[in-house]
Short mmCIF file of C-alpha atoms and ligand atoms in Angstrom, two decimals:
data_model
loop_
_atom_site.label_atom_id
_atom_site.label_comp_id
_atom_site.label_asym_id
_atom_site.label_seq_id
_atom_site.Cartn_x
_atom_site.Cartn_y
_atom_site.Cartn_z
CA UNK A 17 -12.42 19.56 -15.03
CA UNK A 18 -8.31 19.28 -15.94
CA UNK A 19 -7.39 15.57 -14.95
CA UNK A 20 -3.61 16.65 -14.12
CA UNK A 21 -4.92 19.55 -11.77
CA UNK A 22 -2.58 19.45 -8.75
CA UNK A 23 -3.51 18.55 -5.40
CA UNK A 24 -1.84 21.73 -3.75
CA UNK A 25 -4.10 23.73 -1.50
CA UNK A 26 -6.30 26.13 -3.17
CA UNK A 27 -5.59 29.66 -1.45
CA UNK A 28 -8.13 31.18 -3.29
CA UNK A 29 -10.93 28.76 -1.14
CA UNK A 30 -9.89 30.80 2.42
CA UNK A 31 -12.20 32.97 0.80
CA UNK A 32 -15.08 30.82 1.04
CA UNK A 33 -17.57 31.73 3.65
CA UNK A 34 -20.34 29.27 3.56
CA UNK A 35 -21.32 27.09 6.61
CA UNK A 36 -20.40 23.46 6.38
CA UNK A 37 -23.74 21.98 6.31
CA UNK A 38 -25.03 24.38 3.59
CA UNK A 39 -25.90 23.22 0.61
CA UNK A 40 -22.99 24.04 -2.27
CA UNK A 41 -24.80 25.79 -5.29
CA UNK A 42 -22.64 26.18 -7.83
CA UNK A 43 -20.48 23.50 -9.68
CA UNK A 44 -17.48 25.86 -9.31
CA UNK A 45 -17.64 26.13 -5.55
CA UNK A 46 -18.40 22.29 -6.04
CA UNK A 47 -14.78 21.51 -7.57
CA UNK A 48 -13.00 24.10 -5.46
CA UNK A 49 -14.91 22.69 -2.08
CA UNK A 50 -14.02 18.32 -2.84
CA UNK A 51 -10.49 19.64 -4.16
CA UNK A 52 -9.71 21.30 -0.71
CA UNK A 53 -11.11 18.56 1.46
CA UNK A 54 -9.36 15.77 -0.38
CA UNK A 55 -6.02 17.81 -0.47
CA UNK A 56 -6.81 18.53 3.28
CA UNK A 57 -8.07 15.75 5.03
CA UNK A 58 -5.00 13.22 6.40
CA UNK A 59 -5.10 9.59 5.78
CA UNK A 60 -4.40 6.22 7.22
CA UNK A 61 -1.55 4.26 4.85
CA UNK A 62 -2.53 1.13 5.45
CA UNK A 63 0.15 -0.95 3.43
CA UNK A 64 3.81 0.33 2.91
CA UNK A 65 7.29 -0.76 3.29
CA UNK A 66 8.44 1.95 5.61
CA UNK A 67 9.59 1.85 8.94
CA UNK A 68 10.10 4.10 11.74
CA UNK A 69 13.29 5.22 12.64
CA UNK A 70 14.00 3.27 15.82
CA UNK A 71 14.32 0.29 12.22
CA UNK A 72 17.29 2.57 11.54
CA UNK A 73 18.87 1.66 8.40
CA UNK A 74 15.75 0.30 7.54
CA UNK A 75 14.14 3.46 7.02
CA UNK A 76 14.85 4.07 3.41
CA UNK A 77 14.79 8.42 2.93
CA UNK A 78 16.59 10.64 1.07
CA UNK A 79 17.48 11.82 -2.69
CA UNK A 80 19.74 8.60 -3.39
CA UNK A 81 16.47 6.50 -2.18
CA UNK A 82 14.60 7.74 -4.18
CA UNK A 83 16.36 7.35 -7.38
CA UNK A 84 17.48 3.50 -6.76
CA UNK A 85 13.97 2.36 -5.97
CA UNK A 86 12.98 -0.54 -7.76
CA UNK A 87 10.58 1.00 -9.94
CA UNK A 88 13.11 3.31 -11.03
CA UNK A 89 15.69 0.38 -11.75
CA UNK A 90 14.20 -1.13 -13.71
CA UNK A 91 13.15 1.94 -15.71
CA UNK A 92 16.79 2.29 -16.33
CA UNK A 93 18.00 -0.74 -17.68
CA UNK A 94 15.14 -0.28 -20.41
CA UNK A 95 17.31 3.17 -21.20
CA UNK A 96 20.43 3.05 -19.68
CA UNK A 97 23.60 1.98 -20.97
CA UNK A 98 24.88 -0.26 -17.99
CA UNK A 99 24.93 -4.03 -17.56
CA UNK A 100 23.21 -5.24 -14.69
CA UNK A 101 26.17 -6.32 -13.55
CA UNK A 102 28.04 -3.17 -13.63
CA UNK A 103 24.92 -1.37 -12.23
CA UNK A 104 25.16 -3.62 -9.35
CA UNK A 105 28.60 -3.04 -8.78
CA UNK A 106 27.98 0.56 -8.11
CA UNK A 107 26.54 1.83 -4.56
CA UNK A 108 23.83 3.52 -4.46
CA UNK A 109 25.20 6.96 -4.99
CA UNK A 110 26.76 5.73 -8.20
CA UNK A 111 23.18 4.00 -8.98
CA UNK A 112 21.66 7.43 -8.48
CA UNK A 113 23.78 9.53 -10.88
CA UNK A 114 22.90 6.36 -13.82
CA UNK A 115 19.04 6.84 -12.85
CA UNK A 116 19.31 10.52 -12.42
CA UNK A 117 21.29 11.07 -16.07
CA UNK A 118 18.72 8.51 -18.14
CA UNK A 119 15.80 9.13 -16.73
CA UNK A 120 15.69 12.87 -15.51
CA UNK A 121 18.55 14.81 -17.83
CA UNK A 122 18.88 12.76 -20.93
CA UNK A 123 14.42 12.21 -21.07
CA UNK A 124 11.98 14.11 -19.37
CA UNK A 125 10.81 12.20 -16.06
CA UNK A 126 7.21 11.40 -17.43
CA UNK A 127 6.42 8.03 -16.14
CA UNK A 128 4.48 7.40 -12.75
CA UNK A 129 7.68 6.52 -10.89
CA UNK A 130 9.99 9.35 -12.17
CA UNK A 131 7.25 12.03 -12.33
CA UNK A 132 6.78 10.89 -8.78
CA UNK A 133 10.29 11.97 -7.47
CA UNK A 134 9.93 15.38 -8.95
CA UNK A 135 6.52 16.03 -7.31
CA UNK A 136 8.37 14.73 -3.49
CA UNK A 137 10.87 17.18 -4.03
CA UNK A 138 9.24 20.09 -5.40
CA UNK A 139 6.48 19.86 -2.66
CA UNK A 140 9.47 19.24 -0.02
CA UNK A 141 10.57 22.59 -0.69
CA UNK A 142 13.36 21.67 -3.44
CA UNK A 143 12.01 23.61 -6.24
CA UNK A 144 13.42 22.59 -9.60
CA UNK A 145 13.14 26.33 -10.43
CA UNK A 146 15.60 26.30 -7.66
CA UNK A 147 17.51 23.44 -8.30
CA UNK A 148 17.27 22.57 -11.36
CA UNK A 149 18.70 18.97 -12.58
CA UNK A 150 21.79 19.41 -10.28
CA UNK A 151 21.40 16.28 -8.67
CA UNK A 152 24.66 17.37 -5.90
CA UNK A 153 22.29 20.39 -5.24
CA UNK A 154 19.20 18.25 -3.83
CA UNK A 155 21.47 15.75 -1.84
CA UNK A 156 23.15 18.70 -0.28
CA UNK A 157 19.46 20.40 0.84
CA UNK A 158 18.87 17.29 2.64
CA UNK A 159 22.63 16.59 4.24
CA UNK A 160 21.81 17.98 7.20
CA UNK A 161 18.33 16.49 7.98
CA UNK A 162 17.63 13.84 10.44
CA UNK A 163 15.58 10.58 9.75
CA UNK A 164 13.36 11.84 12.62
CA UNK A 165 13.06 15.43 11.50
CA UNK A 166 12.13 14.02 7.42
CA UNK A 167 9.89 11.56 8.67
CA UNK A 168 7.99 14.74 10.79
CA UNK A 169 8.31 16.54 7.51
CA UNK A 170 6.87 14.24 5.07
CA UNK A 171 3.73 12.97 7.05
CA UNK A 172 2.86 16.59 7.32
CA UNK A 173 3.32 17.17 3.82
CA UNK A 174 2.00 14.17 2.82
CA UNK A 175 -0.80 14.63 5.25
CA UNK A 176 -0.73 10.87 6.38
CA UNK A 177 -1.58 10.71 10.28
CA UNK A 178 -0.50 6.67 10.51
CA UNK A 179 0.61 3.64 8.25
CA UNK A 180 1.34 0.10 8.11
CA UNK A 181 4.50 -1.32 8.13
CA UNK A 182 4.82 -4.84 6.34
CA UNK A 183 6.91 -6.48 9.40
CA UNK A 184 8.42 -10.00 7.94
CA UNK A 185 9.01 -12.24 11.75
CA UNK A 186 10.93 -14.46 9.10
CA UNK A 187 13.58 -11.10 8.10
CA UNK A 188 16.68 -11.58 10.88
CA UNK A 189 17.40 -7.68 10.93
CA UNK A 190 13.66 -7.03 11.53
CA UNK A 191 13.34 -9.59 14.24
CA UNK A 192 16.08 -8.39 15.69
CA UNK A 193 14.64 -5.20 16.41
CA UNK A 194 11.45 -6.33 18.11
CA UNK A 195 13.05 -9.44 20.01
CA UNK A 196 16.63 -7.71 21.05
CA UNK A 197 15.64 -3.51 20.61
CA UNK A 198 13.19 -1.10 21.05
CA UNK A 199 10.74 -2.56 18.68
CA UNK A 200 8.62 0.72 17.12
CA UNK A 201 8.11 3.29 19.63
CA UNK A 202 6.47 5.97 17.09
CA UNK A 203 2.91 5.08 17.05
CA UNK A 204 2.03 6.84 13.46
CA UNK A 205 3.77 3.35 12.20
CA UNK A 206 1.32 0.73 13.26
CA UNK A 207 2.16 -2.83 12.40
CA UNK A 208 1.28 -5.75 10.21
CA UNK A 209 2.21 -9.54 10.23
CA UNK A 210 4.07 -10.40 6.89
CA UNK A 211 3.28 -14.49 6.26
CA UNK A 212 4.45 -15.57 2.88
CA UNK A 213 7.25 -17.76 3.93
CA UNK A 214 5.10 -19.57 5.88
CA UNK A 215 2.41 -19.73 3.30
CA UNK A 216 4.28 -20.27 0.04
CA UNK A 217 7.24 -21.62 1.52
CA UNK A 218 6.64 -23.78 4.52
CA UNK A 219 9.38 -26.68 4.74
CA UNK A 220 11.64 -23.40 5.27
CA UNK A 221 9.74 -21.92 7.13
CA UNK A 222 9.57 -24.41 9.65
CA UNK A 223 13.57 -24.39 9.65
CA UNK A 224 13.02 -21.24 11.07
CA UNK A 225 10.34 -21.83 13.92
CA UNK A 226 12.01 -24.53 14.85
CA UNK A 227 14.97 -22.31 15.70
CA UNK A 228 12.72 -19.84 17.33
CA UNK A 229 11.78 -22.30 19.73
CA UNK A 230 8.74 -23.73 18.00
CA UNK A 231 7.54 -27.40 18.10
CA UNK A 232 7.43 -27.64 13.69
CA UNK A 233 9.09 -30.65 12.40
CA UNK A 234 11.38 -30.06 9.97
CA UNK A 235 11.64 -33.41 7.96
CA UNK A 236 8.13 -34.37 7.36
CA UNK A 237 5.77 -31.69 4.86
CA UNK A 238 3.06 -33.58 5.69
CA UNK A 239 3.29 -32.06 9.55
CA UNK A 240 1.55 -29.08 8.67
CA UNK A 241 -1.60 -31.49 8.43
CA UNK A 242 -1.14 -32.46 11.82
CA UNK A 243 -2.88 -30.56 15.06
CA UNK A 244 0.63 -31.07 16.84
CA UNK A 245 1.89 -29.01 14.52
CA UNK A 246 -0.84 -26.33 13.65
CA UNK A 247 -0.72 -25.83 17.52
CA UNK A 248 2.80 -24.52 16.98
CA UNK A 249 2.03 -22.71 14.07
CA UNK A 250 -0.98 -20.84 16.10
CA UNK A 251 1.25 -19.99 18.90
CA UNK A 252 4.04 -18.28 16.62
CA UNK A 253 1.40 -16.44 14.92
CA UNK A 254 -0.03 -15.53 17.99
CA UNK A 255 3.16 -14.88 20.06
CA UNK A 256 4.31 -12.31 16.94
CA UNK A 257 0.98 -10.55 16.35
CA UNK A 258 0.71 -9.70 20.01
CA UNK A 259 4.66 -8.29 20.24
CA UNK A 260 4.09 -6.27 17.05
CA UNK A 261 0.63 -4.92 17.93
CA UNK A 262 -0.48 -6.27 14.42
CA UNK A 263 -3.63 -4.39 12.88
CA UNK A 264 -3.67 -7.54 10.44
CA UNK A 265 -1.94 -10.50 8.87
CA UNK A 266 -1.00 -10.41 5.28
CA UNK A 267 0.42 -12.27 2.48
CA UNK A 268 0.68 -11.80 -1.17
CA UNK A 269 0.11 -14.86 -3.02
CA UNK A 270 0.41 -15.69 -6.98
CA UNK A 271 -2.78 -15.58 -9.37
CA UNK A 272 -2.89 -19.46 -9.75
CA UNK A 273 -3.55 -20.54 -6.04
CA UNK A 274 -6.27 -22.77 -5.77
CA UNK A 275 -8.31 -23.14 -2.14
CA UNK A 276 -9.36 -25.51 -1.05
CA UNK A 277 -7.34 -27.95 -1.65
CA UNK A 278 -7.31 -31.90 0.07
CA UNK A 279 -3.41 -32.52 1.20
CA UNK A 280 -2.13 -28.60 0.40
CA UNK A 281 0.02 -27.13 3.03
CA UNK A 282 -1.65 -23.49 2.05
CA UNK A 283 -5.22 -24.67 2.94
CA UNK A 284 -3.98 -26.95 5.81
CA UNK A 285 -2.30 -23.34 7.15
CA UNK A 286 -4.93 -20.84 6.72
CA UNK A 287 -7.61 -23.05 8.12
CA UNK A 288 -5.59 -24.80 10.82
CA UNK A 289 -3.35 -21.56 12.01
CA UNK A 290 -4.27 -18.18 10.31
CA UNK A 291 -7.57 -18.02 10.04
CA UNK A 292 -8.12 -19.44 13.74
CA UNK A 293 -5.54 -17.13 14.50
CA UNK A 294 -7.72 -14.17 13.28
CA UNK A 295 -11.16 -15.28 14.64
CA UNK A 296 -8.88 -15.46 18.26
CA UNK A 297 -7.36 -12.34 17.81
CA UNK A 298 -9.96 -10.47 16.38
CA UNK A 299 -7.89 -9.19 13.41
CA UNK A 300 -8.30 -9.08 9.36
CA UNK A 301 -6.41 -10.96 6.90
CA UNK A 302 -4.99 -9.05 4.07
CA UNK A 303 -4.11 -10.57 1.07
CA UNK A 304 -2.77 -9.59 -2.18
CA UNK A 305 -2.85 -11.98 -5.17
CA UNK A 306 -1.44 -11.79 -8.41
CA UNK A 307 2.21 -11.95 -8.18
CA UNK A 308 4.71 -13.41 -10.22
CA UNK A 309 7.76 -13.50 -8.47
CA UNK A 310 11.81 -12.88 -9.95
CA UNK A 311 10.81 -13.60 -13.79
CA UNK A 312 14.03 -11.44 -14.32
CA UNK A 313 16.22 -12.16 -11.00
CA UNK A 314 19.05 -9.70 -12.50
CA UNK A 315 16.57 -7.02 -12.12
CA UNK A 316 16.58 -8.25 -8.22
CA UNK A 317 13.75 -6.28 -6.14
CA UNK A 318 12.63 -5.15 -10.06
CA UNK A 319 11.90 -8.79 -10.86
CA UNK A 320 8.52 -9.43 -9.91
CA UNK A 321 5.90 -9.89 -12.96
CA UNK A 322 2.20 -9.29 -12.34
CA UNK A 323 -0.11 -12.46 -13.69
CA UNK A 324 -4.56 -12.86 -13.90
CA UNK A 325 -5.95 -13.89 -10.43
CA UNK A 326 -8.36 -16.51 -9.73
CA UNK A 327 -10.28 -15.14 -7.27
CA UNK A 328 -12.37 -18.27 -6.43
CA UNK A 329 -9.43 -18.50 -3.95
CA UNK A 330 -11.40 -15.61 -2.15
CA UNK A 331 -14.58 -16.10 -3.30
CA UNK A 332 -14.70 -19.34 -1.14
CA UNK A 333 -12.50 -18.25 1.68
CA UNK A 334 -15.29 -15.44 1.82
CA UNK A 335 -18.14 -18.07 1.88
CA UNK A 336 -16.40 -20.21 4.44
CA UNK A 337 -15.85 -18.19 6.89
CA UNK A 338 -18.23 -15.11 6.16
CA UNK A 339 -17.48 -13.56 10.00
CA UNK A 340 -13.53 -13.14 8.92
CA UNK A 341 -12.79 -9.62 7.28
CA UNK A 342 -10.92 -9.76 4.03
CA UNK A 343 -8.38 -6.72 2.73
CA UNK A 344 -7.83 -7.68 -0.84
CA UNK A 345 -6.23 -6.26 -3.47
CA UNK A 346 -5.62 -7.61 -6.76
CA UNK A 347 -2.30 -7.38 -9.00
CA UNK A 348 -3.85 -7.58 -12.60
CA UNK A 349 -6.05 -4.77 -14.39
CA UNK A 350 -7.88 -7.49 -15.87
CA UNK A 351 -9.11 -9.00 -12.37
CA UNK A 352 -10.08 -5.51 -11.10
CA UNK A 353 -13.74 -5.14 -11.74
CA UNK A 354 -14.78 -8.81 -11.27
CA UNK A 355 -12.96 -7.97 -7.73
CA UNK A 356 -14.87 -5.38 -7.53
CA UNK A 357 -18.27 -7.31 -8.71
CA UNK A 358 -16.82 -9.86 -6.14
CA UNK A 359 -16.92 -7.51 -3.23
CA UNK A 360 -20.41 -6.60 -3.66
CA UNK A 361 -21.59 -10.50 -3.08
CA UNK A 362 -19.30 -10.47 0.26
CA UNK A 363 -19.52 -7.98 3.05
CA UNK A 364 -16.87 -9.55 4.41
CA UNK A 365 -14.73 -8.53 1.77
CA UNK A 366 -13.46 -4.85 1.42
CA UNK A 367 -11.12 -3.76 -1.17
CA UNK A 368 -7.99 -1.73 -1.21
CA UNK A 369 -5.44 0.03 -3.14
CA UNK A 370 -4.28 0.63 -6.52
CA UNK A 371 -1.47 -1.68 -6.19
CA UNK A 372 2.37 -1.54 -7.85
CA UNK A 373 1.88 -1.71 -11.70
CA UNK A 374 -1.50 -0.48 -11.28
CA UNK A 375 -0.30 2.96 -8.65
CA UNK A 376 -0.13 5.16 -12.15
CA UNK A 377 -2.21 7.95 -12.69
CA UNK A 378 -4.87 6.40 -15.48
CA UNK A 379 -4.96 2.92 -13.65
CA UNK A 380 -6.18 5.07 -10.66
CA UNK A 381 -8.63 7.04 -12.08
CA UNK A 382 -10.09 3.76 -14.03
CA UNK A 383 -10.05 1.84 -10.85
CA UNK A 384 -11.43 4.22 -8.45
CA UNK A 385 -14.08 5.09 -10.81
CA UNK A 386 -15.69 1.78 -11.24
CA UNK A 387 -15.09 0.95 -7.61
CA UNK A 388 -17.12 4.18 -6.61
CA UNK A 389 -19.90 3.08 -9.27
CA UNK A 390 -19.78 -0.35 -7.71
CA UNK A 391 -18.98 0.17 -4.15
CA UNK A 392 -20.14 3.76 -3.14
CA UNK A 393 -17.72 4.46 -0.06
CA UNK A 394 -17.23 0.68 0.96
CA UNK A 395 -13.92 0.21 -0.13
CA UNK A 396 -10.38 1.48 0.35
CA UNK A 397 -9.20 4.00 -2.81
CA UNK A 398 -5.93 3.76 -1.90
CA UNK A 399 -2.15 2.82 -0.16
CA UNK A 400 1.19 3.97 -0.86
CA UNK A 401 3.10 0.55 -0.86
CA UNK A 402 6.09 3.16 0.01
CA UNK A 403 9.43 2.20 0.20
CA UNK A 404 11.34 4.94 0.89
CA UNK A 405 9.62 7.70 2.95
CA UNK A 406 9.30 10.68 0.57
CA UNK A 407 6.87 8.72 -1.62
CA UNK A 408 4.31 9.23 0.50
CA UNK A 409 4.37 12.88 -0.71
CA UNK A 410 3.90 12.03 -4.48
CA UNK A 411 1.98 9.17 -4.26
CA UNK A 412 -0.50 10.25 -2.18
CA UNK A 413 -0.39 14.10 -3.72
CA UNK A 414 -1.35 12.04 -7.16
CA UNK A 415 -3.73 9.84 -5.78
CA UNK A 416 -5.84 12.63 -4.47
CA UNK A 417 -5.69 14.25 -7.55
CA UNK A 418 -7.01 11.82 -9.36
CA UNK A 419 -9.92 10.62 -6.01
CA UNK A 420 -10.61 14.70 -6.55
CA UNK A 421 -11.52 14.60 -10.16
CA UNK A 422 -13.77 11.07 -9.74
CA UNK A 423 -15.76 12.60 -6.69
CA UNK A 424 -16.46 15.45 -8.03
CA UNK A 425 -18.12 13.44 -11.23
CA UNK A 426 -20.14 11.86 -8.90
CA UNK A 427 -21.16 15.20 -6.68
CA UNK A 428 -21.69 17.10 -9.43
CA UNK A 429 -24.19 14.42 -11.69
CA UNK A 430 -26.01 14.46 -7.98
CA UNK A 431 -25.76 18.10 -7.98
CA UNK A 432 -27.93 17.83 -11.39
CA UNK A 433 -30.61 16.30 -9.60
CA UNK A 434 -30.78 18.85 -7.14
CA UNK A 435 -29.23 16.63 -4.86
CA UNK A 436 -26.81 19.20 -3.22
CA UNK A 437 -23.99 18.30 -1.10
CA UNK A 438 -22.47 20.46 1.45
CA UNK A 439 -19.17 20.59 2.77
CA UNK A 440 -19.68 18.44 5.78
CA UNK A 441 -21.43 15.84 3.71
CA UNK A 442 -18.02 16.05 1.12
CA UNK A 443 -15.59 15.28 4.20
CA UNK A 444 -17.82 13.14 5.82
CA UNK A 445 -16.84 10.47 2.66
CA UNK A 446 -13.44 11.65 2.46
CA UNK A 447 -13.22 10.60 5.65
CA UNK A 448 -14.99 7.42 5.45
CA UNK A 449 -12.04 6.76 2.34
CA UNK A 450 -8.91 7.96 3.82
CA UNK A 451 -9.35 6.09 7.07
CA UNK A 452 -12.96 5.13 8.41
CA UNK A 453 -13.40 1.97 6.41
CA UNK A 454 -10.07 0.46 7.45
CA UNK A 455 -11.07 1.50 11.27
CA UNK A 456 -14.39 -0.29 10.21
CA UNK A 457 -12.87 -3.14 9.16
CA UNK A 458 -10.55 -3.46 12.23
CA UNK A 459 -13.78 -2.89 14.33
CA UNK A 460 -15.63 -5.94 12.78
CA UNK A 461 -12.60 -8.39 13.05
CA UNK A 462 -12.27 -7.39 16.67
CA UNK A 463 -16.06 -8.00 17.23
CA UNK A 464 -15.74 -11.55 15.13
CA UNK A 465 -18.43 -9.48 13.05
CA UNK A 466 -18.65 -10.59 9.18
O1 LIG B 506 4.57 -7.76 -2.00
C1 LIG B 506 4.36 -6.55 -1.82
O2 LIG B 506 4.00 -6.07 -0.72
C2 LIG B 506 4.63 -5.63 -2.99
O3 LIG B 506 4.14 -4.34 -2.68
C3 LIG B 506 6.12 -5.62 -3.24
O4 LIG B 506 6.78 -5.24 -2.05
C4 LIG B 506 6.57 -4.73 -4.38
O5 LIG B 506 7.97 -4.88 -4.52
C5 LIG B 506 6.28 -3.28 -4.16
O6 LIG B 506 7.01 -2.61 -3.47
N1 LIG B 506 5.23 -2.83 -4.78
O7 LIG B 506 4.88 -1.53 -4.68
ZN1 LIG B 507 3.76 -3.97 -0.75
#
């Protein structure tokens, strides 16, 4: 079966009459039946950087968006002819026509990022047989649109029915909105508690809490060790989960944390506030290890390195508290299948995601092979980690691609064994990916089940 096969609905499978729990003979009907389920069936995003629209200008959409996201940047200076500095200086417009000429006219767009912008446009209805590489042509398509109406337009596209925002209490514009406005009124963008600040960078962090109100001393580190304190801690946790409507709390930590560990603010934190915080709440902790952050701070957003995990950090906060549910995901390829191994020894611990460095077509299809051979349909194939709305459409269109191709391995070496599959057996596990493990996961924190 062709790897790069599209995603796009196959109109030739209308054709199909077969009921949905009959057996699928042939390996042809096979491949055309997981194809149009996994193009078909909508998914819960449960990590991205979007927001909805009552965030305003924090909803990132739009050609211009597209083109200065930070995978893109940093794409350019490797082929561009800019200083950073001068590439700063420009606004985003300006940045656009630099990415746009380097990477789309003067090269073909052929890596993840820039392959990825072509694929959100052409499936938004902005054809390059259309358009062609006239970037003033695309930005004029759009001109007209609404946030509202492109965020309507690119979930159905995308077919994603809800995500996760990452919502940072410690961000003063995001704060802003849930103390002061609306907070999110569109409930396809379901929230998540955003805790590295307080995690990684806690003397600062209590700056902060002690200006919202909170009891944290802000002169003595060692107060994090004390129950005065972690009382505090608790109750902004608490207080911000519950205004948010958190599904989870998350951080992303670097590769070299160790846990646990006598006189560390981390451990003193996630076993005095955010684990207790969890069990109370009934919610999961995500976390996401292996970042190495601004090795290049001219390259700004772009600046963040991956680095090798050691996952004892979760291996032991798995066998300490083996009723909390874990959403991990790892930043190195090299930590991937001992994650992977890892999961199988903890129920407690369900994967997720192909993250940043690792969202590219072959890091996909190696992942979410080995994870299938490893995991069956306990784990989570895959989030966006959007920031600016049209993504969704690309990186989801190429993740199911690539989920279509590894399935139908599997169906079809069960098919060899006579094992046939039907169609309601096919979106039964689609299913089970693309949303009913997260819901499982949510369903076990609330019932303090491991
Ligand atoms: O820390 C994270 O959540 C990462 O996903 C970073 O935001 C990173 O910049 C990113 O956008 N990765 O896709
Ligand atoms: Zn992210």
């Amino acid at each position: 079966m062709e790897q790069h096969s599209a995603t796009y609905a196959d109109p030739t499978y209308a054709n199909v009459s077969r009921r949905p729990d009959a057996p699928i003979e042939t390996l042809t009907e096979l491949e055309k039946t997981v194809r149009h389920i996994v193009s078909e069936t909508s998914v819960i995003d449960i990590h991205t950087h979007l927001y909805a629209a009552d965030f305003e200008e924090r909803l990132l959409w739009g050609v211009d968006q597209l083109l200065v996201y930070h995978y893109l940047t940093a794409e350019y200076f490797r082929q561009g002819e800019l200083s950073y500095d001068e590439f700063w200086s420009l606004d985003d417009a300006g940045r656009a026509d630099k990415v746009w000429q380097a990477l789309f006219v003067d090269r073909m767009p052929v890596s993840e990022a820039a392959s990825g912008v072509v694929t959100a446009l052409n499936r938004l209805g902005l054809s390059p047989s259309v358009y062609g590489r006239d970037l003033d042509a695309y930005r004029a398509a759009w001109a007209g649109k609404t946030a509202a109406a492109q965020v309507d337009d690119v979930l159905a596209t995308a077919r994603v029915k809800s995500l996760v925002m990452t919502n940072d209490p410690f961000d003063p514009v995001e704060r802003a909105v849930w103390l002061e406005g609306s907070g999110c009124t569109d409930t396809r963008f379901q929230a998540a508690l955003r805790i590295d600040k307080l995690l990684l960078d806690p003397s600062s962090a209590a700056v902060e809490l002690r200006n919202l109100g909170y009891d944290v001393p802000t002169d003595d580190p060692s107060a994090f060790f004390q129950e005065e304190t972690l009382v505090e801690v608790r109750r902004f946790l608490r207080d911000w989960c519950t205004r948010i409507g958190a599904l989870y709390i998350m951080a992303s930590l670097p590769g070299d944390i160790q846990y646990p560990v006598e006189g560390d603010a981390l451990t003193a934190l996630l076993d005095g506030a955010v684990v207790p915080v969890c069990r109370e709440l009934g919610l999961p902790l995500a976390l996401m290890v292996g970042v190495r952050r601004q090795v290049n701070p001219a390259l700004r957003l772009a600046g963040d390195m991956s680095m090798q995990a050691d996952l004892g950090l979760l291996e032991r906060l798995c066998l300490r508290y083996p009723e909390l549910q874990l959403l991990v995901t790892v930043l190195a390829r090299e930590n991937q299948h001992e994650l992977a191994v890892l999961a199988r020894k903890f129920r407690n611990l369900t994967i997720f995601g192909c993250w940043w460095f690792l969202h590219t077509e072959s890091m996909i299809r190696e992942m979410t092979s080995f994870r299938t051979e490893l995991l069956g349909t306990s784990y989570i194939p895959q989030h966006s980690d959007c920031r600016v709305l049209e993504q969704l459409v690309n990186k989801w269109d190429h993740s199911r691609s690539v989920i279509t191709g590894v399935l139908y391995n599997k169906y079809a070496r069960l098919h060899q064994d006579r094992w046939l599959v039907s169609e309601n057996d096919i979106r039964r596990d689609i299913e089970h990916y693309f949303g009913g493990v997260f819901q499982q996961v949510l369903s076990r924190a609330k019932k303090g089940r491991g």
